[in-house]
Structures are given as C-alpha cells and as structure tokens.
Amino acid sequence: MKKFRIAFVIFALSLLVAFSAFADEAKVIKLPEPEKSGGIGVLDAIAARYSAVDFVDSEISQQDLSTLLWVAAGINRADSHKITFATAMNLQDMIIYAFTKSGTYKYIPENHSLELIAEGDKRVLTGSQPFVAKAAVDLLYIQDAAKWDSLNFKAPAESILQCGFSHAGLSMQGVYLYAASKNWGARTRMNFDREGLKNLLNLTDKHNFTLMICVGPVK
C-alpha cells in the first residue's frame, strides 16, 4: 500500500509538471517570419508619414503584426543580436508590449514571439482619447532600467530616462514608416493609465514609462 501511495504521488507530480509546462507553452505565440523586403520606398514613406486619429476598430493579420513588431524592435542581423533601432551602448533596454483587441502581449525579439500577459481587450488603459481604444495595435515602450546596472559606472537616473525616451522615439520612427508603407496611420502618445498598466504588467520601480504609439488601418 505504501509503495502504491508513493507511485501515485510521483505520477501526480509528473502530471503537474507536464501541465505546467504546457500552460507556459500556451502563453507563448511564435510569430511567422516577418517580411523584410517590399513596400514603398523610404522617401515615399517619409512623405506619407502622419499622425492619425481616424483609426478603424479592426484587427490586423498575424503576418502584419509579425512585421510590425520586427520593424519596432526585431533582430535585423543574422550573425548577432543587434536590433532595428540604436540604443546607448547597445543596452537594448526597451520592452515593448502590444495591446490588441484579443489580448496584451510582451514582444520577445530573441525568438520573435509574443508572451501572453492578459487575455481580452485592454487597449483602453493605453490612453483616454477614443481613438486609442480603436487602433488595431497599441505599442507601449517600457524602459528596463536594470540593464544599466551592468555598466562599470553609475549613470544618473535622469540620463537613463532621457535615453529611454530617445530609444522609444528611434523605434517609433520605423513604426511610422512601416505604417505609411501599409497605408495605415500611427500616432505617438505619452498619456496613459500608468497605475492600471503597472498592475497589469507587474512592473517594478526599475521599469520606466516612456512613450506609446497607436498603429493600424484608418478610415
């Protein structure tokens, strides 16, 4: 009887581990390969770039979302982990969260995937203006200030935050140009529900809010 109980406990634990691993895998969405060629010319995209408010409350395809996130912060050199926008000392201190109608996700550039943070539409947390909750994707840029702890000198908190805003802006310029190439709209913002987002995303004092950008089809 004792051996049976031990065997049962081992079996139950193995099932628990298996279900836990399955649950973790279910939270990760591998994105399709992004499109890395095509579209309109750079100068054409710059000419077409504008800040939109007339978003259509719709969803974009997973392929378009894949390319959008790769443009925003994906790895663009196969022989390294360098990303699509420059960061001070290559710290790559930005975390990008994607808010869509179906859920909230954290973008993982290393394997070009999404980690599910919360199911359901949380776009309203990213701004009070009506158009924010209609944009197909709202990208929130959070600076991971902990990455600066790896340096051999202590940077002032103000300088770290300034770099965070610069990094977000550099990334967003690419997002604007990609939106223009798709005949979409985009709009950068910095007014959002910080407390609600802090709770939703489980942020700490080492995480700095910078900017967010609405992007998607327009009327």
CSV table of N, CA and C in Angstrom, one decimal, residues 55-69 72 96-105 107 114 121-124 126 131-141 175 178-179 184-189 212-218:
chain,number,residue,atom,x,y,z
A,55,PHE,N,-8.6,56.0,-36.6
A,55,PHE,CA,-8.4,54.6,-36.7
A,55,PHE,C,-9.7,53.8,-36.8
A,56,VAL,N,-9.6,52.7,-37.5
A,56,VAL,CA,-10.7,51.8,-37.7
A,56,VAL,C,-10.6,50.7,-36.6
A,57,ASP,N,-11.7,50.4,-35.9
A,57,ASP,CA,-11.6,49.4,-34.8
A,57,ASP,C,-11.6,48.0,-35.5
A,58,SER,N,-10.4,47.6,-35.8
A,58,SER,CA,-10.2,46.3,-36.5
A,58,SER,C,-9.0,45.6,-36.0
A,59,GLU,N,-8.8,44.4,-36.5
A,59,GLU,CA,-7.6,43.6,-36.2
A,59,GLU,C,-6.7,43.5,-37.5
A,60,ILE,N,-5.4,43.3,-37.3
A,60,ILE,CA,-4.6,43.1,-38.4
A,60,ILE,C,-4.1,41.6,-38.4
A,61,SER,N,-3.6,41.1,-39.5
A,61,SER,CA,-3.2,39.7,-39.6
A,61,SER,C,-2.0,39.5,-38.7
A,62,GLN,N,-1.8,38.2,-38.4
A,62,GLN,CA,-0.6,37.8,-37.6
A,62,GLN,C,0.6,38.1,-38.4
A,63,GLN,N,0.6,38.0,-39.7
A,63,GLN,CA,1.7,38.3,-40.6
A,63,GLN,C,2.1,39.8,-40.4
A,64,ASP,N,1.1,40.7,-40.5
A,64,ASP,CA,1.3,42.1,-40.4
A,64,ASP,C,1.8,42.4,-39.0
A,65,LEU,N,1.3,41.8,-38.0
A,65,LEU,CA,1.7,42.0,-36.6
A,65,LEU,C,3.2,41.6,-36.5
A,66,SER,N,3.5,40.5,-37.1
A,66,SER,CA,4.9,40.0,-37.0
A,66,SER,C,5.9,41.0,-37.6
A,67,THR,N,5.5,41.5,-38.8
A,67,THR,CA,6.4,42.5,-39.4
A,67,THR,C,6.4,43.8,-38.7
A,68,LEU,N,5.3,44.2,-38.1
A,68,LEU,CA,5.3,45.5,-37.3
A,68,LEU,C,6.2,45.4,-36.1
A,69,LEU,N,6.2,44.3,-35.4
A,69,LEU,CA,7.0,44.1,-34.2
A,69,LEU,C,8.5,44.0,-34.6
A,72,ALA,N,9.7,47.3,-35.2
A,72,ALA,CA,9.8,48.1,-34.0
A,72,ALA,C,11.0,47.7,-33.2
A,96,ILE,N,8.7,46.1,-25.2
A,96,ILE,CA,7.6,46.5,-26.0
A,96,ILE,C,6.4,45.6,-25.7
A,97,TYR,N,5.3,46.2,-25.3
A,97,TYR,CA,4.1,45.5,-25.0
A,97,TYR,C,3.1,45.9,-26.1
A,98,ALA,N,2.4,44.9,-26.7
A,98,ALA,CA,1.4,45.1,-27.7
A,98,ALA,C,0.0,44.8,-27.2
A,99,PHE,N,-0.8,45.8,-27.3
A,99,PHE,CA,-2.2,45.8,-26.9
A,99,PHE,C,-3.1,45.6,-28.1
A,100,THR,N,-3.8,44.6,-28.2
A,100,THR,CA,-4.7,44.3,-29.3
A,100,THR,C,-6.1,44.0,-28.8
A,101,LYS,N,-7.1,43.8,-29.7
A,101,LYS,CA,-8.4,43.5,-29.3
A,101,LYS,C,-8.5,42.2,-28.6
A,102,SER,N,-7.6,41.2,-28.9
A,102,SER,CA,-7.7,39.9,-28.3
A,102,SER,C,-6.9,39.8,-27.0
A,103,GLY,N,-5.9,40.6,-26.8
A,103,GLY,CA,-5.1,40.5,-25.6
A,103,GLY,C,-3.9,41.4,-25.5
A,104,THR,N,-3.2,41.3,-24.4
A,104,THR,CA,-2.0,42.1,-24.2
A,104,THR,C,-0.8,41.2,-24.2
A,105,TYR,N,0.3,41.5,-24.9
A,105,TYR,CA,1.4,40.6,-25.2
A,105,TYR,C,2.7,41.4,-24.9
A,107,TYR,N,6.5,41.5,-26.4
A,107,TYR,CA,7.3,41.1,-27.5
A,107,TYR,C,8.7,40.6,-27.1
A,114,LEU,N,5.6,36.2,-29.0
A,114,LEU,CA,4.8,37.0,-28.1
A,114,LEU,C,4.5,36.2,-26.8
A,121,ASP,N,-9.5,42.6,-24.3
A,121,ASP,CA,-9.1,44.0,-24.8
A,121,ASP,C,-8.8,44.9,-23.7
A,122,LYS,N,-7.5,45.3,-23.5
A,122,LYS,CA,-7.0,46.2,-22.5
A,122,LYS,C,-6.6,47.6,-23.1
A,123,ARG,N,-6.9,47.8,-24.4
A,123,ARG,CA,-6.4,49.0,-25.1
A,123,ARG,C,-6.8,50.3,-24.4
A,124,VAL,N,-7.9,50.3,-23.7
A,124,VAL,CA,-8.4,51.5,-23.0
A,124,VAL,C,-7.4,52.0,-22.0
A,126,THR,N,-4.3,52.3,-22.4
A,126,THR,CA,-3.2,53.0,-23.0
A,126,THR,C,-3.5,54.4,-23.4
A,131,PHE,N,-9.8,57.4,-29.9
A,131,PHE,CA,-9.1,56.7,-30.9
A,131,PHE,C,-8.1,55.6,-30.4
A,132,VAL,N,-7.6,55.8,-29.2
A,132,VAL,CA,-6.7,54.8,-28.7
A,132,VAL,C,-7.2,53.4,-28.6
A,133,ALA,N,-8.5,53.3,-28.1
A,133,ALA,CA,-9.1,52.0,-28.0
A,133,ALA,C,-9.6,51.4,-29.3
A,134,LYS,N,-9.4,52.2,-30.4
A,134,LYS,CA,-9.8,51.7,-31.7
A,134,LYS,C,-8.6,51.2,-32.6
A,135,ALA,N,-7.5,51.8,-32.3
A,135,ALA,CA,-6.3,51.4,-33.1
A,135,ALA,C,-6.1,49.9,-33.0
A,136,ALA,N,-5.7,49.3,-34.1
A,136,ALA,CA,-5.5,47.8,-34.1
A,136,ALA,C,-4.5,47.4,-33.1
A,137,VAL,N,-3.4,48.1,-33.0
A,137,VAL,CA,-2.3,47.8,-32.1
A,137,VAL,C,-1.9,49.0,-31.4
A,138,ASP,N,-1.7,48.9,-30.0
A,138,ASP,CA,-1.1,50.0,-29.3
A,138,ASP,C,0.2,49.4,-28.7
A,139,LEU,N,1.3,50.0,-29.0
A,139,LEU,CA,2.6,49.6,-28.6
A,139,LEU,C,3.1,50.5,-27.4
A,140,LEU,N,3.3,49.9,-26.3
A,140,LEU,CA,3.8,50.6,-25.1
A,140,LEU,C,5.3,50.3,-24.9
A,141,TYR,N,6.1,51.3,-24.7
A,141,TYR,CA,7.5,51.2,-24.6
A,141,TYR,C,7.9,51.4,-23.1
A,175,VAL,N,8.3,52.5,-37.0
A,175,VAL,CA,6.9,52.1,-36.9
A,175,VAL,C,6.0,53.1,-37.8
A,178,TYR,N,6.7,52.2,-41.4
A,178,TYR,CA,6.0,50.9,-41.8
A,178,TYR,C,4.5,51.2,-42.0
A,179,ALA,N,3.9,51.9,-41.1
A,179,ALA,CA,2.5,52.3,-41.2
A,179,ALA,C,2.2,53.0,-42.5
A,184,TRP,N,-1.5,52.8,-43.5
A,184,TRP,CA,-2.1,52.8,-42.2
A,184,TRP,C,-1.8,54.2,-41.5
A,185,GLY,N,-2.3,54.4,-40.4
A,185,GLY,CA,-2.0,55.6,-39.6
A,185,GLY,C,-1.2,55.2,-38.3
A,186,ALA,N,-0.6,56.1,-37.7
A,186,ALA,CA,0.1,55.9,-36.4
A,186,ALA,C,0.1,57.2,-35.6
A,187,ARG,N,0.2,57.1,-34.3
A,187,ARG,CA,0.2,58.3,-33.5
A,187,ARG,C,1.0,58.0,-32.2
A,188,THR,N,2.0,58.8,-31.9
A,188,THR,CA,2.8,58.7,-30.7
A,188,THR,C,2.0,59.4,-29.6
A,189,ARG,N,2.1,58.8,-28.4
A,189,ARG,CA,1.4,59.4,-27.2
A,189,ARG,C,2.2,59.1,-25.9
A,212,MET,N,4.1,55.6,-26.0
A,212,MET,CA,3.3,54.5,-26.7
A,212,MET,C,2.9,55.0,-28.0
A,213,ILE,N,2.6,54.1,-28.9
A,213,ILE,CA,2.2,54.5,-30.3
A,213,ILE,C,1.0,53.7,-30.7
A,214,CYS,N,0.0,54.3,-31.2
A,214,CYS,CA,-1.2,53.6,-31.8
A,214,CYS,C,-0.8,53.4,-33.3
A,215,VAL,N,-1.2,52.3,-33.8
A,215,VAL,CA,-0.9,52.0,-35.2
A,215,VAL,C,-2.0,51.0,-35.8
A,216,GLY,N,-2.4,51.2,-37.0
A,216,GLY,CA,-3.3,50.4,-37.7
A,216,GLY,C,-4.1,51.0,-38.8
A,217,PRO,N,-5.0,50.3,-39.4
A,217,PRO,CA,-5.8,50.8,-40.5
A,217,PRO,C,-6.6,52.0,-40.1
A,218,VAL,N,-6.8,53.0,-41.0
A,218,VAL,CA,-7.6,54.2,-40.8
A,218,VAL,C,-8.7,54.3,-41.8
